[in-house]
Amino acid sequence: MAAMHSDHDSRAMLQWHSTTIIGVKRGNRTVIAGDGQVSMGNTVMKPNARKVRRIGEGGKVIAGFAGATADAFTLFERLERKLEQYRGQLMRAAVELAKDWRTDKYLRNLEALMIVADADVLLVITGNGDVLEPEGGIAAIGSGGNYALAAAKALGDYEQDPEKIARRAMQVAAEVCVFTNDQVTVEVIEP
């Protein structure tokens, strides 16, 4: 007798892996960098996706996402609305987005993580309602996030330029994680 598979089982077999995003804050400069690879199973579907971008009025906020692309764009739009509502106050907008994400029936099903930053703060936002300000000014998410995080923490001991740290950490992640490539997008926030 053939084994029966549910829709959930077949979706799990075609699991999307995509991205490494890193945020590094040093002094008055903050950088978010992300790779361009989107994979399905063992196949690279797109090598040059843009998962880091400027949002909000005047592009004063940068954001990067890991996870389902459509879900991430929904979250970008929601965050932009919250930024408008709270006059560009990123921390307040992020907290309100996280509340909605956790409690709204539609948003609860979104599968993504975000790193966001402005001139004052670097944050990780999750669907569990978390808004985290990373210790040491370094955060990473996605398939290669742990590799990039470890590299950035090691580099942070002797390098102060957040862009150099982010670029090298992304390079290390691309060398180790099969779901991360070296086509990196970098956005910088300076006062």
PDB file of C-alpha atoms in Angstrom:
ATOM      1  CA  MET A   1       0.000   0.000   0.000  1.00  0.00           C
ATOM      2  CA  ALA A   2       1.363   3.443  -0.920  1.00  0.00           C
ATOM      3  CA  ALA A   3       2.037   5.869   1.878  1.00  0.00           C
ATOM      4  CA  MET A   4      -0.347   8.815   2.066  1.00  0.00           C
ATOM      5  CA  HIS A   5       1.126  12.307   2.337  1.00  0.00           C
ATOM      6  CA  SER A   6      -0.666  15.389   3.511  1.00  0.00           C
ATOM      7  CA  ASP A   7      -0.292  18.773   1.790  1.00  0.00           C
ATOM      8  CA  HIS A   8       1.876  19.827   4.724  1.00  0.00           C
ATOM      9  CA  ASP A   9       4.273  16.923   4.089  1.00  0.00           C
ATOM     10  CA  SER A  10       4.703  17.809   0.406  1.00  0.00           C
ATOM     11  CA  ARG A  11       5.268  21.489   1.245  1.00  0.00           C
ATOM     12  CA  ALA A  12       7.933  20.498   3.761  1.00  0.00           C
ATOM     13  CA  MET A  13       9.721  18.499   1.061  1.00  0.00           C
ATOM     14  CA  LEU A  14       9.898  21.630  -1.137  1.00  0.00           C
ATOM     15  CA  GLN A  15      11.142  23.857   1.643  1.00  0.00           C
ATOM     16  CA  TRP A  16      12.344  27.300   0.614  1.00  0.00           C
ATOM     17  CA  HIS A  17      15.687  28.342   1.958  1.00  0.00           C
ATOM     18  CA  SER A  18      16.616  31.874   1.398  1.00  0.00           C
ATOM     19  CA  THR A  19      19.044  34.338   2.611  1.00  0.00           C
ATOM     20  CA  THR A  20      21.407  35.615   5.130  1.00  0.00           C
ATOM     21  CA  ILE A  21      20.821  39.094   6.539  1.00  0.00           C
ATOM     22  CA  ILE A  22      23.189  40.840   8.934  1.00  0.00           C
ATOM     23  CA  GLY A  23      22.909  44.160  10.742  1.00  0.00           C
ATOM     24  CA  VAL A  24      25.902  45.864  12.328  1.00  0.00           C
ATOM     25  CA  LYS A  25      25.773  49.079  14.370  1.00  0.00           C
ATOM     26  CA  ARG A  26      28.961  50.866  15.398  1.00  0.00           C
ATOM     27  CA  GLY A  27      28.885  54.396  16.743  1.00  0.00           C
ATOM     28  CA  ASN A  28      26.717  56.523  14.474  1.00  0.00           C
ATOM     29  CA  ARG A  29      26.765  54.143  11.450  1.00  0.00           C
ATOM     30  CA  THR A  30      24.493  51.171  10.903  1.00  0.00           C
ATOM     31  CA  VAL A  31      24.684  48.707   8.026  1.00  0.00           C
ATOM     32  CA  ILE A  32      22.289  45.990   6.923  1.00  0.00           C
ATOM     33  CA  ALA A  33      23.556  43.550   4.300  1.00  0.00           C
ATOM     34  CA  GLY A  34      21.910  40.565   2.641  1.00  0.00           C
ATOM     35  CA  ASP A  35      22.721  38.033  -0.010  1.00  0.00           C
ATOM     36  CA  GLY A  36      20.693  37.481  -3.154  1.00  0.00           C
ATOM     37  CA  GLN A  37      20.101  33.733  -3.231  1.00  0.00           C
ATOM     38  CA  VAL A  38      16.665  32.155  -3.133  1.00  0.00           C
ATOM     39  CA  SER A  39      16.636  28.357  -3.180  1.00  0.00           C
ATOM     40  CA  MET A  40      13.937  25.715  -3.311  1.00  0.00           C
ATOM     41  CA  GLY A  41      15.205  22.370  -2.141  1.00  0.00           C
ATOM     42  CA  ASN A  42      18.592  21.905  -3.775  1.00  0.00           C
ATOM     43  CA  THR A  43      17.883  24.321  -6.624  1.00  0.00           C
ATOM     44  CA  VAL A  44      18.880  27.979  -6.790  1.00  0.00           C
ATOM     45  CA  MET A  45      15.745  29.707  -8.043  1.00  0.00           C
ATOM     46  CA  LYS A  46      17.156  33.229  -8.135  1.00  0.00           C
ATOM     47  CA  PRO A  47      20.708  34.423  -7.440  1.00  0.00           C
ATOM     48  CA  ASN A  48      20.122  38.183  -7.210  1.00  0.00           C
ATOM     49  CA  ALA A  49      17.026  38.880  -5.116  1.00  0.00           C
ATOM     50  CA  ARG A  50      17.061  42.201  -3.260  1.00  0.00           C
ATOM     51  CA  LYS A  51      16.179  41.490   0.364  1.00  0.00           C
ATOM     52  CA  VAL A  52      17.559  44.683   1.906  1.00  0.00           C
ATOM     53  CA  ARG A  53      15.954  48.033   1.145  1.00  0.00           C
ATOM     54  CA  ARG A  54      15.187  51.518   2.376  1.00  0.00           C
ATOM     55  CA  ILE A  55      11.688  52.169   3.653  1.00  0.00           C
ATOM     56  CA  GLY A  56       9.775  54.966   5.300  1.00  0.00           C
ATOM     57  CA  GLU A  57       9.686  58.644   4.501  1.00  0.00           C
ATOM     58  CA  GLY A  58      12.956  59.744   2.951  1.00  0.00           C
ATOM     59  CA  GLY A  59      14.416  56.226   3.238  1.00  0.00           C
ATOM     60  CA  LYS A  60      15.541  56.869   6.822  1.00  0.00           C
ATOM     61  CA  VAL A  61      14.943  53.252   7.774  1.00  0.00           C
ATOM     62  CA  ILE A  62      16.665  50.209   6.298  1.00  0.00           C
ATOM     63  CA  ALA A  63      15.212  46.736   6.516  1.00  0.00           C
ATOM     64  CA  GLY A  64      16.211  43.228   5.541  1.00  0.00           C
ATOM     65  CA  PHE A  65      14.145  40.075   5.597  1.00  0.00           C
ATOM     66  CA  ALA A  66      14.608  36.338   5.718  1.00  0.00           C
ATOM     67  CA  GLY A  67      11.762  34.023   4.876  1.00  0.00           C
ATOM     68  CA  ALA A  68       8.916  33.933   2.409  1.00  0.00           C
ATOM     69  CA  THR A  69       9.195  36.855  -0.003  1.00  0.00           C
ATOM     70  CA  ALA A  70       5.489  37.675  -0.259  1.00  0.00           C
ATOM     71  CA  ASP A  71       5.223  37.579   3.529  1.00  0.00           C
ATOM     72  CA  ALA A  72       8.208  39.893   3.869  1.00  0.00           C
ATOM     73  CA  PHE A  73       6.753  42.436   1.450  1.00  0.00           C
ATOM     74  CA  THR A  74       3.521  42.403   3.441  1.00  0.00           C
ATOM     75  CA  LEU A  75       5.552  43.131   6.569  1.00  0.00           C
ATOM     76  CA  PHE A  76       7.526  45.916   4.827  1.00  0.00           C
ATOM     77  CA  GLU A  77       4.223  47.564   3.849  1.00  0.00           C
ATOM     78  CA  ARG A  78       2.833  47.217   7.361  1.00  0.00           C
ATOM     79  CA  LEU A  79       6.005  48.623   8.894  1.00  0.00           C
ATOM     80  CA  GLU A  80       5.922  51.593   6.508  1.00  0.00           C
ATOM     81  CA  ARG A  81       2.335  52.321   7.577  1.00  0.00           C
ATOM     82  CA  LYS A  82       3.358  52.115  11.236  1.00  0.00           C
ATOM     83  CA  LEU A  83       6.278  54.478  10.559  1.00  0.00           C
ATOM     84  CA  GLU A  84       3.843  56.979   9.025  1.00  0.00           C
ATOM     85  CA  GLN A  85       1.422  56.549  11.926  1.00  0.00           C
ATOM     86  CA  TYR A  86       4.147  57.086  14.544  1.00  0.00           C
ATOM     87  CA  ARG A  87       5.983  59.877  12.691  1.00  0.00           C
ATOM     88  CA  GLY A  88       9.119  57.899  11.873  1.00  0.00           C
ATOM     89  CA  GLN A  89       9.694  56.524  15.388  1.00  0.00           C
ATOM     90  CA  LEU A  90      11.146  53.127  14.493  1.00  0.00           C
ATOM     91  CA  MET A  91      11.051  51.585  17.967  1.00  0.00           C
ATOM     92  CA  ARG A  92       7.367  52.443  18.422  1.00  0.00           C
ATOM     93  CA  ALA A  93       6.492  51.325  14.877  1.00  0.00           C
ATOM     94  CA  ALA A  94       8.356  48.028  15.385  1.00  0.00           C
ATOM     95  CA  VAL A  95       6.609  47.286  18.675  1.00  0.00           C
ATOM     96  CA  GLU A  96       3.202  47.992  17.141  1.00  0.00           C
ATOM     97  CA  LEU A  97       4.016  45.821  14.108  1.00  0.00           C
ATOM     98  CA  ALA A  98       5.136  42.971  16.377  1.00  0.00           C
ATOM     99  CA  LYS A  99       1.893  43.234  18.366  1.00  0.00           C
ATOM    100  CA  ASP A 100      -0.164  43.063  15.176  1.00  0.00           C
ATOM    101  CA  TRP A 101       1.969  40.240  13.785  1.00  0.00           C
ATOM    102  CA  ARG A 102       1.414  38.156  16.888  1.00  0.00           C
ATOM    103  CA  THR A 103      -2.293  38.801  17.330  1.00  0.00           C
ATOM    104  CA  ASP A 104      -3.749  39.359  13.830  1.00  0.00           C
ATOM    105  CA  LYS A 105      -5.198  36.156  12.362  1.00  0.00           C
ATOM    106  CA  TYR A 106      -3.800  36.876   8.873  1.00  0.00           C
ATOM    107  CA  LEU A 107      -0.386  38.167   9.938  1.00  0.00           C
ATOM    108  CA  ARG A 108       0.176  35.270  12.358  1.00  0.00           C
ATOM    109  CA  ASN A 109       0.674  32.959   9.370  1.00  0.00           C
ATOM    110  CA  LEU A 110       3.455  35.049   7.820  1.00  0.00           C
ATOM    111  CA  GLU A 111       6.810  33.297   7.782  1.00  0.00           C
ATOM    112  CA  ALA A 112       9.603  35.849   7.868  1.00  0.00           C
ATOM    113  CA  LEU A 113      12.011  37.634  10.187  1.00  0.00           C
ATOM    114  CA  MET A 114      13.180  41.210   9.826  1.00  0.00           C
ATOM    115  CA  ILE A 115      16.189  43.264  10.812  1.00  0.00           C
ATOM    116  CA  VAL A 116      15.422  46.989  10.774  1.00  0.00           C
ATOM    117  CA  ALA A 117      17.470  50.051  11.636  1.00  0.00           C
ATOM    118  CA  ASP A 118      17.489  53.816  11.663  1.00  0.00           C
ATOM    119  CA  ALA A 119      20.137  56.244  12.889  1.00  0.00           C
ATOM    120  CA  ASP A 120      19.336  55.392  16.523  1.00  0.00           C
ATOM    121  CA  VAL A 121      18.502  51.712  16.819  1.00  0.00           C
ATOM    122  CA  LEU A 122      19.066  48.250  15.271  1.00  0.00           C
ATOM    123  CA  LEU A 123      16.235  45.748  15.854  1.00  0.00           C
ATOM    124  CA  VAL A 124      15.156  42.198  15.047  1.00  0.00           C
ATOM    125  CA  ILE A 125      11.385  41.763  14.688  1.00  0.00           C
ATOM    126  CA  THR A 126       9.785  38.299  14.875  1.00  0.00           C
ATOM    127  CA  GLY A 127       6.310  36.887  14.437  1.00  0.00           C
ATOM    128  CA  ASN A 128       6.290  35.840  18.089  1.00  0.00           C
ATOM    129  CA  GLY A 129       5.870  39.472  19.097  1.00  0.00           C
ATOM    130  CA  ASP A 130       9.557  39.989  19.805  1.00  0.00           C
ATOM    131  CA  VAL A 131      11.359  43.257  19.163  1.00  0.00           C
ATOM    132  CA  LEU A 132      14.974  42.617  20.070  1.00  0.00           C
ATOM    133  CA  GLU A 133      17.832  45.091  20.277  1.00  0.00           C
ATOM    134  CA  PRO A 134      20.873  42.843  19.824  1.00  0.00           C
ATOM    135  CA  GLU A 135      23.718  42.876  22.306  1.00  0.00           C
ATOM    136  CA  GLY A 136      26.893  44.315  20.874  1.00  0.00           C
ATOM    137  CA  GLY A 137      25.129  45.934  17.916  1.00  0.00           C
ATOM    138  CA  ILE A 138      25.208  42.813  15.717  1.00  0.00           C
ATOM    139  CA  ALA A 139      22.218  40.759  14.548  1.00  0.00           C
ATOM    140  CA  ALA A 140      21.854  38.113  11.856  1.00  0.00           C
ATOM    141  CA  ILE A 141      18.942  36.039  10.550  1.00  0.00           C
ATOM    142  CA  GLY A 142      18.284  33.479   7.849  1.00  0.00           C
ATOM    143  CA  SER A 143      19.865  30.255   6.682  1.00  0.00           C
ATOM    144  CA  GLY A 144      23.422  31.535   7.076  1.00  0.00           C
ATOM    145  CA  GLY A 145      22.647  33.891   9.943  1.00  0.00           C
ATOM    146  CA  ASN A 146      24.596  31.995  12.575  1.00  0.00           C
ATOM    147  CA  TYR A 147      27.696  31.867  10.361  1.00  0.00           C
ATOM    148  CA  ALA A 148      27.502  35.589   9.628  1.00  0.00           C
ATOM    149  CA  LEU A 149      26.845  36.384  13.298  1.00  0.00           C
ATOM    150  CA  ALA A 150      29.859  34.395  14.474  1.00  0.00           C
ATOM    151  CA  ALA A 151      32.111  35.983  11.853  1.00  0.00           C
ATOM    152  CA  ALA A 152      30.894  39.502  12.667  1.00  0.00           C
ATOM    153  CA  LYS A 153      31.394  39.006  16.408  1.00  0.00           C
ATOM    154  CA  ALA A 154      34.955  37.812  15.808  1.00  0.00           C
ATOM    155  CA  LEU A 155      35.670  40.703  13.430  1.00  0.00           C
ATOM    156  CA  GLY A 156      34.142  43.217  15.834  1.00  0.00           C
ATOM    157  CA  ASP A 157      37.056  42.779  18.217  1.00  0.00           C
ATOM    158  CA  TYR A 158      39.473  44.495  15.843  1.00  0.00           C
ATOM    159  CA  GLU A 159      37.392  46.236  13.155  1.00  0.00           C
ATOM    160  CA  GLN A 160      35.247  49.298  13.877  1.00  0.00           C
ATOM    161  CA  ASP A 161      33.801  49.962  10.389  1.00  0.00           C
ATOM    162  CA  PRO A 162      30.350  48.298  10.357  1.00  0.00           C
ATOM    163  CA  GLU A 163      30.315  48.029   6.571  1.00  0.00           C
ATOM    164  CA  LYS A 164      33.614  46.130   6.506  1.00  0.00           C
ATOM    165  CA  ILE A 165      32.336  43.840   9.261  1.00  0.00           C
ATOM    166  CA  ALA A 166      29.049  43.173   7.456  1.00  0.00           C
ATOM    167  CA  ARG A 167      30.665  42.550   4.069  1.00  0.00           C
ATOM    168  CA  ARG A 168      33.273  40.139   5.469  1.00  0.00           C
ATOM    169  CA  ALA A 169      30.682  38.327   7.593  1.00  0.00           C
ATOM    170  CA  MET A 170      28.508  37.878   4.490  1.00  0.00           C
ATOM    171  CA  GLN A 171      31.527  36.549   2.606  1.00  0.00           C
ATOM    172  CA  VAL A 172      32.153  33.980   5.354  1.00  0.00           C
ATOM    173  CA  ALA A 173      28.482  32.934   5.372  1.00  0.00           C
ATOM    174  CA  ALA A 174      28.536  32.521   1.570  1.00  0.00           C
ATOM    175  CA  GLU A 175      31.597  30.291   1.846  1.00  0.00           C
ATOM    176  CA  VAL A 176      29.970  28.028   4.453  1.00  0.00           C
ATOM    177  CA  CYS A 177      26.179  28.050   3.883  1.00  0.00           C
ATOM    178  CA  VAL A 178      24.892  26.491   0.647  1.00  0.00           C
ATOM    179  CA  PHE A 179      21.784  28.685   0.843  1.00  0.00           C
ATOM    180  CA  THR A 180      23.798  31.939   0.848  1.00  0.00           C
ATOM    181  CA  ASN A 181      25.633  33.486  -2.101  1.00  0.00           C
ATOM    182  CA  ASP A 182      28.100  36.326  -2.584  1.00  0.00           C
ATOM    183  CA  GLN A 183      25.749  38.719  -4.401  1.00  0.00           C
ATOM    184  CA  VAL A 184      25.371  41.131  -1.513  1.00  0.00           C
ATOM    185  CA  THR A 185      23.168  44.200  -1.148  1.00  0.00           C
ATOM    186  CA  VAL A 186      24.351  46.720   1.455  1.00  0.00           C
ATOM    187  CA  GLU A 187      22.467  49.716   2.839  1.00  0.00           C
ATOM    188  CA  VAL A 188      24.027  52.191   5.271  1.00  0.00           C
ATOM    189  CA  ILE A 189      22.372  54.623   7.685  1.00  0.00           C
ATOM    190  CA  GLU A 190      24.416  57.591   8.887  1.00  0.00           C
ATOM    191  CA  PRO A 191      23.245  60.705  10.689  1.00  0.00           C
TER     192      PRO A 191
END
